[in-house]
Short mmCIF file of C-alpha atoms in Angstrom, two decimals:
data_model
loop_
_atom_site.label_atom_id
_atom_site.label_comp_id
_atom_site.label_asym_id
_atom_site.label_seq_id
_atom_site.Cartn_x
_atom_site.Cartn_y
_atom_site.Cartn_z
CA MET A 19 26.51 -22.45 35.78
CA HIS A 20 27.67 -22.41 31.94
CA PRO A 21 30.52 -18.76 31.82
CA TYR A 22 27.74 -17.98 28.53
CA ARG A 23 24.92 -18.17 30.83
CA GLU A 24 26.27 -16.67 33.80
CA SER A 25 27.99 -13.92 31.43
CA HIS A 26 24.38 -13.19 29.91
CA SER A 27 22.42 -13.51 33.51
CA GLN A 28 22.28 -10.20 33.92
CA SER A 29 20.45 -8.87 30.35
CA ARG A 30 17.33 -11.63 30.85
CA LYS A 31 14.84 -7.48 31.22
CA CYS A 32 16.29 -5.90 28.32
CA PRO A 33 13.41 -6.68 25.70
CA THR A 34 16.23 -6.89 22.76
CA ASP A 35 17.37 -10.22 24.73
CA ARG A 36 13.88 -11.84 25.08
CA VAL A 37 12.90 -15.22 23.93
CA PHE A 38 9.25 -14.23 23.26
CA VAL A 39 6.52 -17.18 22.89
CA ASN A 40 3.25 -17.97 20.84
CA ARG A 41 3.28 -21.87 21.92
CA SER A 42 4.45 -23.28 25.38
CA LEU A 43 7.71 -24.61 24.51
CA SER A 44 9.90 -26.55 26.92
CA LEU A 45 13.01 -27.27 26.57
CA ASP A 46 14.07 -30.46 28.84
CA THR A 47 12.49 -32.28 25.75
CA ILE A 48 14.01 -30.73 23.00
CA LYS A 49 17.65 -33.20 22.30
CA TYR A 50 18.30 -31.50 18.75
CA TYR A 51 19.79 -28.26 17.87
CA GLY A 52 19.60 -27.31 14.36
CA PHE A 53 20.51 -24.45 12.53
CA ASP A 54 20.21 -22.60 9.63
CA MET A 55 23.06 -20.70 8.20
CA ASP A 56 22.48 -17.48 6.31
CA TYR A 57 20.71 -14.78 8.46
CA THR A 58 20.69 -16.87 11.74
CA LEU A 59 24.48 -18.14 12.26
CA ALA A 60 25.82 -15.60 9.77
CA GLU A 61 24.46 -12.01 10.08
CA TYR A 62 24.88 -10.25 7.03
CA ARG A 63 25.37 -6.46 7.21
CA THR A 64 22.34 -4.73 6.71
CA PRO A 65 22.13 -1.93 4.75
CA TYR A 66 25.80 -2.94 2.57
CA MET A 67 24.60 -6.58 1.73
CA GLU A 68 21.46 -5.48 0.39
CA ALA A 69 22.60 -2.49 -1.47
CA GLU A 70 25.72 -4.57 -2.95
CA THR A 71 22.76 -7.41 -4.09
CA ALA A 72 21.29 -4.93 -6.05
CA LYS A 73 23.97 -2.94 -7.40
CA TYR A 74 24.91 -6.46 -9.10
CA ALA A 75 21.52 -7.12 -9.90
CA PHE A 76 21.59 -3.65 -11.77
CA GLU A 77 24.48 -4.43 -13.83
CA ARG A 78 23.24 -7.64 -14.40
CA LEU A 79 19.51 -5.60 -15.45
CA VAL A 80 21.54 -3.47 -18.46
CA GLU A 81 23.10 -6.52 -19.94
CA MET A 82 19.96 -7.87 -20.68
CA GLY A 83 18.76 -4.95 -22.12
CA TYR A 84 17.42 -2.02 -19.00
CA PRO A 85 18.77 1.10 -19.50
CA LYS A 86 22.37 2.44 -18.29
CA GLU A 87 21.48 4.44 -16.16
CA LEU A 88 19.70 1.66 -13.47
CA ALA A 89 23.08 0.85 -12.88
CA ASN A 90 23.38 4.64 -11.07
CA THR A 91 20.78 4.00 -8.86
CA LYS A 92 21.38 4.69 -5.16
CA PHE A 93 20.07 2.51 -2.77
CA LEU A 94 17.69 3.30 -0.51
CA PRO A 95 18.20 1.35 2.99
CA ASP A 96 14.52 2.18 4.59
CA PHE A 97 12.03 1.29 1.84
CA ALA A 98 12.39 -2.37 1.41
CA VAL A 99 10.35 -4.73 4.15
CA ARG A 100 9.70 -8.55 4.23
CA GLY A 101 6.38 -10.30 4.09
CA LEU A 102 5.08 -7.80 1.06
CA ILE A 103 3.37 -9.29 -1.37
CA PHE A 104 4.40 -8.31 -4.78
CA ASP A 105 0.64 -7.53 -7.78
CA LYS A 106 1.78 -8.89 -11.38
CA LYS A 107 -1.49 -7.94 -12.34
CA LEU A 108 -1.37 -4.32 -11.09
CA GLY A 109 2.36 -3.99 -10.64
CA ASN A 110 1.99 -2.62 -6.77
CA PHE A 111 3.93 -3.98 -3.17
CA LEU A 112 1.27 -4.73 -0.79
CA LYS A 113 1.31 -4.84 2.85
CA LEU A 114 -1.38 -7.30 3.79
CA ASP A 115 -2.89 -8.29 7.18
CA LEU A 116 -4.17 -11.69 8.11
CA HIS A 117 -7.23 -11.93 6.13
CA GLY A 118 -5.60 -10.24 2.92
CA LEU A 119 -7.21 -6.82 2.95
CA VAL A 120 -4.92 -4.27 1.71
CA LEU A 121 -3.20 -1.87 4.53
CA THR A 122 -0.62 0.03 2.77
CA ALA A 123 0.76 0.01 -1.06
CA CYS A 124 2.94 1.59 -2.90
CA ARG A 125 4.28 1.79 -6.62
CA GLY A 126 7.50 1.76 -7.52
CA THR A 127 8.54 3.72 -4.71
CA ARG A 128 5.49 6.10 -4.16
CA LYS A 129 3.41 5.28 -1.37
CA LEU A 130 -0.18 5.06 -2.25
CA THR A 131 -3.41 6.94 -0.85
CA ARG A 132 -5.69 5.13 1.06
CA ARG A 133 -7.83 5.97 -2.03
CA GLN A 134 -5.82 4.99 -4.47
CA ILE A 135 -5.44 1.73 -2.48
CA ARG A 136 -9.74 1.91 -2.69
CA ASP A 137 -10.01 2.42 -6.53
CA GLU A 138 -6.95 0.07 -6.57
CA TYR A 139 -8.77 -2.66 -4.32
CA PRO A 140 -12.73 -1.44 -3.76
CA THR A 141 -12.82 -4.26 -1.80
CA LYS A 142 -8.99 -3.92 -0.33
CA PHE A 143 -9.11 -7.58 -0.61
CA CYS A 144 -6.28 -9.82 -1.73
CA LYS A 145 -7.24 -13.64 -2.34
CA LEU A 146 -4.36 -15.09 0.13
CA PHE A 147 -5.05 -18.41 -1.98
CA GLU A 148 -3.55 -17.39 -4.70
CA LEU A 149 0.26 -17.24 -2.89
CA LEU A 150 -0.18 -20.80 -2.81
CA GLN A 151 -1.06 -21.25 -6.85
CA GLU A 152 2.09 -22.74 -8.90
CA GLY A 153 3.17 -21.20 -12.60
CA GLU A 154 2.07 -18.44 -14.71
CA ASN A 155 -1.69 -18.31 -12.71
CA ARG A 156 -0.23 -17.23 -10.11
CA PHE A 157 -0.34 -13.27 -9.78
CA LEU A 158 1.06 -12.79 -6.35
CA GLN A 159 4.43 -12.85 -5.39
CA LEU A 160 5.49 -13.77 -1.34
CA PHE A 161 8.78 -11.76 0.41
CA ASP A 162 8.96 -13.53 2.97
CA THR A 163 13.00 -13.60 3.36
CA LEU A 164 16.19 -10.90 3.85
CA PHE A 165 17.50 -11.45 0.91
CA ASP A 166 14.04 -10.39 -1.07
CA THR A 167 14.43 -6.79 0.50
CA PRO A 168 17.16 -5.88 -2.50
CA LYS A 169 14.32 -8.03 -5.28
CA ILE A 170 11.87 -5.58 -4.00
CA PHE A 171 14.22 -2.01 -4.34
CA VAL A 172 15.22 -2.93 -7.63
CA VAL A 173 11.93 -4.15 -9.11
CA SER A 174 10.22 -0.67 -7.75
CA THR A 175 12.77 1.00 -8.86
CA ILE A 176 12.27 -0.18 -12.32
CA ILE A 177 8.79 0.80 -11.80
CA ASP A 178 9.76 4.45 -11.22
CA TRP A 179 11.92 4.54 -14.26
CA LEU A 180 8.97 3.30 -16.21
CA GLU A 181 6.90 5.93 -15.17
CA LYS A 182 8.80 8.26 -16.08
CA SER A 183 9.94 7.22 -18.88
CA PRO A 184 8.35 8.83 -22.33
CA ASN A 185 9.07 5.91 -23.81
CA TYR A 186 6.58 4.08 -21.94
CA ALA A 187 2.69 4.49 -21.94
CA LYS A 188 1.33 2.96 -18.80
CA THR A 189 -1.38 -0.01 -19.35
CA GLU A 190 -3.88 -2.16 -17.37
CA SER A 191 -0.65 -4.87 -17.18
CA GLY A 192 2.73 -3.16 -17.66
CA TYR A 193 3.41 -0.51 -20.09
CA PHE A 194 4.06 -0.21 -23.73
CA ASP A 195 7.11 0.84 -25.83
CA ASN A 196 5.62 3.10 -29.15
CA SER A 197 9.50 3.37 -29.82
CA THR A 198 9.67 -0.51 -30.48
CA SER A 199 5.79 -2.32 -30.08
CA SER A 200 6.88 -4.23 -27.07
CA LEU A 201 4.82 -4.75 -24.25
CA LEU A 202 6.42 -4.75 -20.89
CA THR A 203 4.21 -6.30 -18.29
CA TYR A 204 4.86 -6.19 -14.29
CA SER A 205 4.88 -9.61 -14.76
CA THR A 206 7.73 -9.64 -17.16
CA VAL A 207 9.82 -7.08 -14.74
CA TRP A 208 9.99 -9.42 -12.39
CA SER A 209 10.91 -12.63 -14.31
CA ASP A 210 13.95 -10.21 -15.45
CA VAL A 211 14.67 -9.37 -11.96
CA LEU A 212 14.50 -13.06 -10.46
CA ALA A 213 16.15 -13.89 -13.05
CA ALA A 214 19.05 -11.12 -12.55
CA PHE A 215 19.42 -12.08 -8.80
CA ASP A 216 19.65 -15.69 -9.52
CA THR A 217 22.97 -15.04 -11.61
CA VAL A 218 24.23 -12.90 -8.76
CA HIS A 219 24.03 -15.09 -6.12
CA MET A 220 24.74 -18.39 -7.58
CA LYS A 221 27.39 -17.32 -9.87
CA GLY A 222 27.99 -13.98 -9.53
CA PRO A 223 30.73 -11.49 -8.53
CA LEU A 224 28.53 -10.90 -5.31
CA HIS A 225 28.97 -14.58 -4.01
CA ASN A 226 32.62 -14.53 -5.04
CA ASN A 227 33.24 -11.56 -3.15
CA ILE A 228 31.23 -12.66 -0.63
CA MET A 229 34.19 -15.82 -0.48
CA ARG A 230 36.93 -13.07 -0.60
CA HIS A 231 35.95 -11.17 1.50
CA PRO A 232 33.60 -12.32 4.13
CA ASP A 233 33.99 -9.71 6.68
CA LEU A 234 33.20 -6.88 4.94
CA PHE A 235 29.38 -8.73 4.40
CA ILE A 236 28.93 -10.79 7.67
CA ASP A 237 29.51 -9.23 11.21
CA ARG A 238 31.29 -11.83 13.49
CA ASN A 239 29.22 -13.08 15.92
CA PRO A 240 31.83 -13.52 19.14
CA HIS A 241 29.17 -15.57 21.18
CA LEU A 242 28.79 -18.32 18.85
CA PRO A 243 31.48 -20.63 19.40
CA ARG A 244 30.16 -20.40 23.36
CA LEU A 245 26.94 -20.79 22.26
CA LEU A 246 27.36 -24.08 20.46
CA GLU A 247 29.44 -25.75 22.99
CA TYR A 248 27.19 -24.70 25.69
CA LEU A 249 24.06 -26.68 23.60
CA GLN A 250 26.99 -30.16 23.03
CA SER A 251 28.58 -29.48 26.75
CA CYS A 252 24.57 -30.10 27.65
CA ASP A 253 24.34 -33.63 25.78
CA ARG A 254 22.37 -31.77 22.95
CA LYS A 255 23.01 -32.73 19.21
CA VAL A 256 23.20 -29.79 16.98
CA PHE A 257 22.83 -29.74 13.75
CA LEU A 258 23.24 -27.44 10.41
CA LEU A 259 20.84 -27.29 8.07
CA THR A 260 21.21 -24.70 5.29
CA ASN A 261 20.38 -24.70 1.71
CA SER A 262 24.16 -22.53 0.91
CA PRO A 263 26.28 -24.75 -1.33
CA TYR A 264 29.77 -27.06 0.70
CA LYS A 265 32.51 -24.84 -0.89
CA PHE A 266 30.19 -21.18 0.19
CA THR A 267 29.46 -22.62 3.80
CA ASP A 268 32.43 -23.61 4.35
CA VAL A 269 34.26 -20.25 3.88
CA VAL A 270 31.27 -18.24 5.70
CA MET A 271 31.66 -21.37 8.76
CA LYS A 272 35.43 -21.17 8.97
CA TYR A 273 35.49 -16.99 9.26
CA LEU A 274 32.86 -17.50 11.79
CA LEU A 275 34.39 -20.29 13.99
CA ASP A 276 37.97 -20.87 13.33
CA ASP A 277 39.52 -18.15 13.66
CA LEU A 278 37.98 -17.21 16.81
CA THR A 279 39.02 -20.67 18.27
CA GLY A 280 41.29 -22.65 16.23
CA LYS A 281 39.10 -25.51 16.48
CA LYS A 282 37.30 -26.77 13.14
CA TRP A 283 34.21 -25.40 11.97
CA THR A 284 32.87 -28.74 11.48
CA ASP A 285 34.13 -30.00 15.84
CA TYR A 286 30.79 -27.84 16.35
CA PHE A 287 28.02 -29.28 15.15
CA ASP A 288 27.45 -33.50 15.45
CA TYR A 289 25.51 -33.35 11.62
CA VAL A 290 26.14 -30.87 9.01
CA ILE A 291 23.80 -31.28 5.75
CA VAL A 292 24.09 -28.13 2.98
CA ARG A 293 22.49 -28.09 -0.68
CA ALA A 294 19.38 -29.09 1.62
CA CYS A 295 17.12 -27.75 -1.07
CA LYS A 296 14.46 -26.34 1.89
CA PRO A 297 11.20 -26.26 1.88
CA ARG A 298 11.45 -29.27 -0.01
CA PHE A 299 13.53 -31.16 2.60
CA PHE A 300 10.98 -30.86 4.39
CA LYS A 301 8.72 -33.64 2.24
CA GLU A 302 10.38 -35.83 -0.57
CA GLY A 303 13.94 -34.02 -0.34
CA THR A 304 16.70 -34.28 -3.13
CA PRO A 305 19.57 -37.24 -3.23
CA PHE A 306 21.11 -37.89 0.13
CA ARG A 307 25.15 -38.14 -0.75
CA HIS A 308 28.22 -37.73 0.99
CA ILE A 309 30.72 -34.45 0.43
CA ASN A 310 34.51 -34.51 -0.49
CA LYS A 311 35.59 -32.01 1.65
CA THR A 312 38.98 -32.18 -0.44
CA THR A 313 37.80 -30.99 -3.84
CA GLY A 314 34.08 -29.18 -2.23
CA SER A 315 32.40 -31.13 -4.68
CA ALA A 316 30.13 -34.50 -3.15
CA ASN A 317 30.34 -37.83 -4.29
CA ILE A 318 28.33 -39.56 -7.25
CA GLY A 319 25.08 -41.57 -6.41
CA THR A 320 23.19 -41.52 -3.63
CA HIS A 321 24.95 -42.00 -0.32
CA GLN A 322 23.57 -45.13 1.72
CA ALA A 323 24.50 -45.32 5.40
CA ASP A 324 23.17 -45.96 8.81
CA VAL A 325 24.47 -43.21 11.03
CA MET A 326 25.57 -39.73 10.25
CA ILE A 327 29.31 -39.48 10.62
CA GLN A 328 30.30 -35.89 12.85
CA GLY A 329 33.13 -34.28 10.79
CA GLU A 330 31.42 -35.65 7.68
CA VAL A 331 29.51 -33.38 5.55
CA TYR A 332 26.65 -34.70 4.02
CA SER A 333 24.60 -33.00 0.92
CA GLY A 334 20.34 -33.20 0.04
CA GLY A 335 18.56 -36.06 1.57
CA ASN A 336 15.08 -35.29 3.61
CA CYS A 337 14.19 -34.64 6.90
CA ASP A 338 12.70 -38.20 7.14
CA LEU A 339 15.87 -39.89 6.25
CA PHE A 340 17.81 -37.35 8.08
CA CYS A 341 15.57 -38.59 11.32
CA GLN A 342 16.29 -41.93 10.49
CA LEU A 343 20.34 -41.65 10.84
CA THR A 344 20.57 -39.45 13.85
CA GLY A 345 17.20 -41.04 15.86
CA ALA A 346 15.41 -38.09 15.89
CA GLU A 347 12.02 -37.13 16.33
CA GLY A 348 9.82 -34.04 15.49
CA PRO A 349 9.18 -33.15 18.51
CA ASP A 350 13.06 -33.74 20.09
CA ILE A 351 13.96 -31.08 17.83
CA LEU A 352 14.19 -26.51 17.87
CA TYR A 353 15.09 -25.68 14.69
CA PHE A 354 16.43 -22.26 13.67
CA GLY A 355 16.24 -20.15 10.61
CA ASP A 356 15.07 -16.79 9.36
CA HIS A 357 12.41 -18.34 7.17
CA ILE A 358 9.39 -18.05 7.78
CA TYR A 359 8.42 -20.50 4.87
CA GLY A 360 11.59 -22.57 3.87
CA ASP A 361 12.61 -23.07 7.46
CA VAL A 362 9.44 -22.25 9.69
CA VAL A 363 5.79 -22.79 8.13
CA ARG A 364 7.42 -26.57 6.60
CA SER A 365 9.30 -27.38 9.10
CA LYS A 366 6.76 -27.12 11.94
CA LYS A 367 3.25 -28.13 9.19
CA THR A 368 4.87 -31.74 7.95
CA ASN A 369 7.15 -32.52 10.22
CA GLY A 370 6.45 -31.55 13.97
CA TRP A 371 9.45 -29.27 14.72
CA LYS A 372 9.81 -26.92 17.10
CA THR A 373 10.62 -23.66 15.35
CA PHE A 374 12.60 -21.40 16.70
CA LEU A 375 11.96 -18.20 14.14
CA VAL A 376 14.77 -15.48 13.84
CA VAL A 377 13.70 -11.89 13.24
CA PRO A 378 16.36 -9.34 13.45
CA GLU A 379 13.86 -6.21 12.56
CA LEU A 380 12.64 -7.21 16.13
CA LYS A 381 15.42 -4.68 18.00
CA HIS A 382 14.76 -1.73 15.51
CA ASP A 383 10.91 -2.90 16.43
CA LEU A 384 10.70 -3.19 20.33
CA ASP A 385 12.58 0.03 20.06
CA VAL A 386 9.64 2.05 18.70
CA TRP A 387 7.22 0.08 20.76
CA THR A 388 8.99 1.22 23.90
CA ARG A 389 10.06 4.46 22.64
CA GLU A 390 7.08 6.14 21.76
CA THR A 391 5.04 5.59 24.74
CA LYS A 392 2.48 8.58 24.14
CA LEU A 393 1.60 7.40 20.54
CA PHE A 394 1.01 3.57 21.30
CA GLU A 395 -1.20 5.01 24.46
CA ARG A 396 -3.02 7.73 22.95
CA HIS A 397 -4.17 4.83 19.65
CA HIS A 398 -4.94 2.79 22.42
CA GLN A 399 -7.36 5.80 24.06
CA LEU A 400 -8.89 6.49 20.81
CA GLU A 401 -9.60 2.65 20.43
CA ARG A 402 -11.07 2.80 23.17
CA GLN A 403 -14.01 5.52 22.76
CA LEU A 404 -14.66 4.48 19.33
CA GLY A 405 -15.02 0.71 20.99
CA GLU A 406 -17.27 2.38 23.15
CA PHE A 407 -19.09 4.40 21.08
CA GLN A 408 -19.80 0.17 18.78
CA LEU A 409 -21.93 -0.78 22.56
CA GLY A 410 -24.00 2.20 22.75
CA GLN A 411 -22.29 3.67 25.21
CA GLY A 412 -21.07 6.66 23.91
CA GLY A 413 -24.04 7.62 21.99
CA GLN A 414 -24.06 7.45 17.77
CA ASP A 415 -22.87 11.05 17.43
CA LYS A 416 -21.77 10.02 13.82
CA GLU A 417 -19.34 13.52 13.48
CA VAL A 418 -18.02 12.61 16.45
CA ILE A 419 -17.00 8.76 15.51
CA ARG A 420 -15.77 10.61 12.30
CA LYS A 421 -13.81 12.96 13.90
CA LEU A 422 -12.14 10.43 16.50
CA ASP A 423 -11.87 7.69 13.44
CA GLN A 424 -10.10 10.57 11.53
CA GLU A 425 -7.57 11.22 14.84
CA ARG A 426 -7.21 7.63 15.19
CA LYS A 427 -5.98 7.27 11.52
CA THR A 428 -3.44 10.24 11.55
CA ILE A 429 -2.20 8.39 14.79
CA VAL A 430 -1.93 5.14 12.68
CA ASP A 431 0.33 7.12 9.91
CA GLU A 432 2.05 8.74 12.49
CA ILE A 433 3.70 5.06 14.24
CA ASP A 434 3.68 3.89 10.59
CA ALA A 435 6.67 6.52 10.31
CA ARG A 436 8.38 5.40 13.37
CA TYR A 437 8.53 2.28 11.83
CA ASN A 438 9.13 2.62 8.39
CA PRO A 439 8.25 5.70 5.98
CA TYR A 440 6.94 3.45 3.71
CA PHE A 441 5.69 0.20 4.85
CA GLY A 442 5.93 0.80 8.29
CA SER A 443 5.89 -1.82 10.55
CA ILE A 444 6.11 -5.63 9.27
CA PHE A 445 4.19 -6.84 11.83
CA ARG A 446 0.85 -4.61 12.35
CA LYS A 447 -0.67 -1.83 10.84
CA GLY A 448 -2.77 0.21 14.25
CA GLY A 449 -4.59 -2.44 15.91
CA ARG A 450 -4.39 -4.74 13.00
CA LEU A 451 -1.91 -8.02 12.46
CA SER A 452 0.08 -8.21 8.92
CA CYS A 453 -0.01 -11.63 7.37
CA PHE A 454 4.01 -11.54 8.03
CA ALA A 455 2.88 -11.47 11.71
CA ASN A 456 0.10 -14.01 11.50
CA GLN A 457 2.27 -17.05 10.01
CA MET A 458 4.55 -15.92 12.39
CA ASP A 459 1.78 -16.65 15.23
CA LYS A 460 0.95 -19.87 13.62
CA TYR A 461 4.62 -21.45 12.59
CA ALA A 462 6.66 -20.20 15.36
CA ASP A 463 6.93 -21.85 18.50
CA VAL A 464 8.83 -18.66 19.92
CA TYR A 465 11.27 -16.05 18.51
CA ALA A 466 13.63 -13.51 19.45
CA SER A 467 16.08 -10.79 17.09
CA THR A 468 18.73 -13.21 17.75
CA ILE A 469 19.85 -17.39 18.65
CA ASN A 470 22.04 -15.96 20.71
CA ASN A 471 19.26 -15.22 22.93
CA ILE A 472 18.17 -18.83 23.81
CA VAL A 473 21.35 -18.77 25.75
CA ASN A 474 19.57 -16.39 27.89
CA TYR A 475 17.61 -19.83 29.48
CA SER A 476 18.18 -23.00 30.78
CA LEU A 477 17.96 -26.02 28.77
CA SER A 478 15.34 -26.93 31.32
CA HIS A 479 13.04 -24.00 31.10
CA GLN A 480 9.45 -23.72 30.41
CA PHE A 481 8.47 -21.23 27.88
CA TRP A 482 5.05 -19.85 28.99
CA SER A 483 2.33 -18.62 25.89
CA PRO A 484 0.59 -15.37 27.02
CA PRO A 485 -3.26 -16.24 26.40
CA LYS A 486 -5.44 -14.86 23.93
CA LEU A 487 -8.85 -13.76 23.94
CA LEU A 488 -11.57 -13.85 22.11
CA PRO A 489 -13.23 -10.73 21.41
CA HIS A 490 -16.13 -12.08 23.29
CA GLU A 491 -13.85 -12.51 25.74
CA ALA A 492 -11.93 -9.57 25.74
CA THR A 493 -14.94 -7.20 25.84
CA VAL A 494 -17.44 -8.94 28.45
CA ALA A 495 -16.93 -8.56 31.69
CA GLN A 496 -17.53 -11.96 33.87
CA GLN A 497 -19.65 -12.12 36.81
CA PRO A 498 -18.11 -11.98 39.96
CA GLU A 499 -19.41 -14.95 42.31
#
């Protein structure tokens, strides 16, 4: 047994060390293991990373004309969660279920009541296909990455300020400034915030600070070198596929790997691609170029090669070219990433890669799930009682049903508060799965809180997915023979 697997073999029964299965997967068939970098190999320090990102974004927004007081905003670490959707018409952040029904909503950092949600969304329904539209016509904006949570906080803080400001009058689509006769729509707020964050991430002080002091922003994973060595020792090909530029990638990966072992970080990978431009990489892609590691810049022109060379670094390209140069095929590849759309959905739908979604929030979710046993048991009991009424087994006393349903809603709110006081669990509300959980279920073959968990299983392990029953199968008893 490899020493890394041996050192982790006793932790299999711990829920946070497990890999959870949506679709059966045999590791014996996986020949290529691919990794995203940000929030996958590089575990950013939460909430410090988010707080610093928001701080620099506020500073940029002040430069753009927003009030100076925003720069002094204190970050709320327990506010934003990923998987939310911003309604650019009405200015609300929404958590939707898999059908597009509104589960929870906030205007700024103020949580809307059930009555307020019904007033703003009479059918409680949002058209999820709007998320697929491009350009100005799309009024729903999805926030599905860990990089998005500071954006949610910043937009919400601006809306809070507009709600309280005596200079702005609320309109149907935003706020009107009587002193300047200007309308600030929710869509404009979002556009301004997006521009501020683009500056912060691409060329602002945050980017430079991470490169100067990676130890302040990134938790070094002491198991990472041995994990990658373990995969290579088992004759698996290992590759890095990241959207980050080379110079930033080089600093982060040196911090994660070089300082721990003395080996060059590129030695841990058979292939390295930076500036991959996912999810575009999984379709038409971008020009494939070779990186000059001395200058950190890509060579001019499209790189012409029959193979990819270990130790070299490449930029761009696309999935088809990568498979052609490496000999990989879609089902041979298991790709680890945290971005449900950029890393998981496109690689699965377009190219048939096997997918491992990294969900750091799972640790907290499992803690609540295993700790709040009495609340969950009472909720299950109420759901069962209401189900019996539906089947006509408990009579049709409307007052009894009303009281049971009211208690169920109260329990659901209590459970939500244990996860997050504003939006609850990223996976569900009561018995209803969130849109995020539905995407994870559809496109992630397996998921876990960290990449480390894969080494708790042999590379010949067969992951079996649990059976999923339809309502008529779950509620109708089968007759014994």
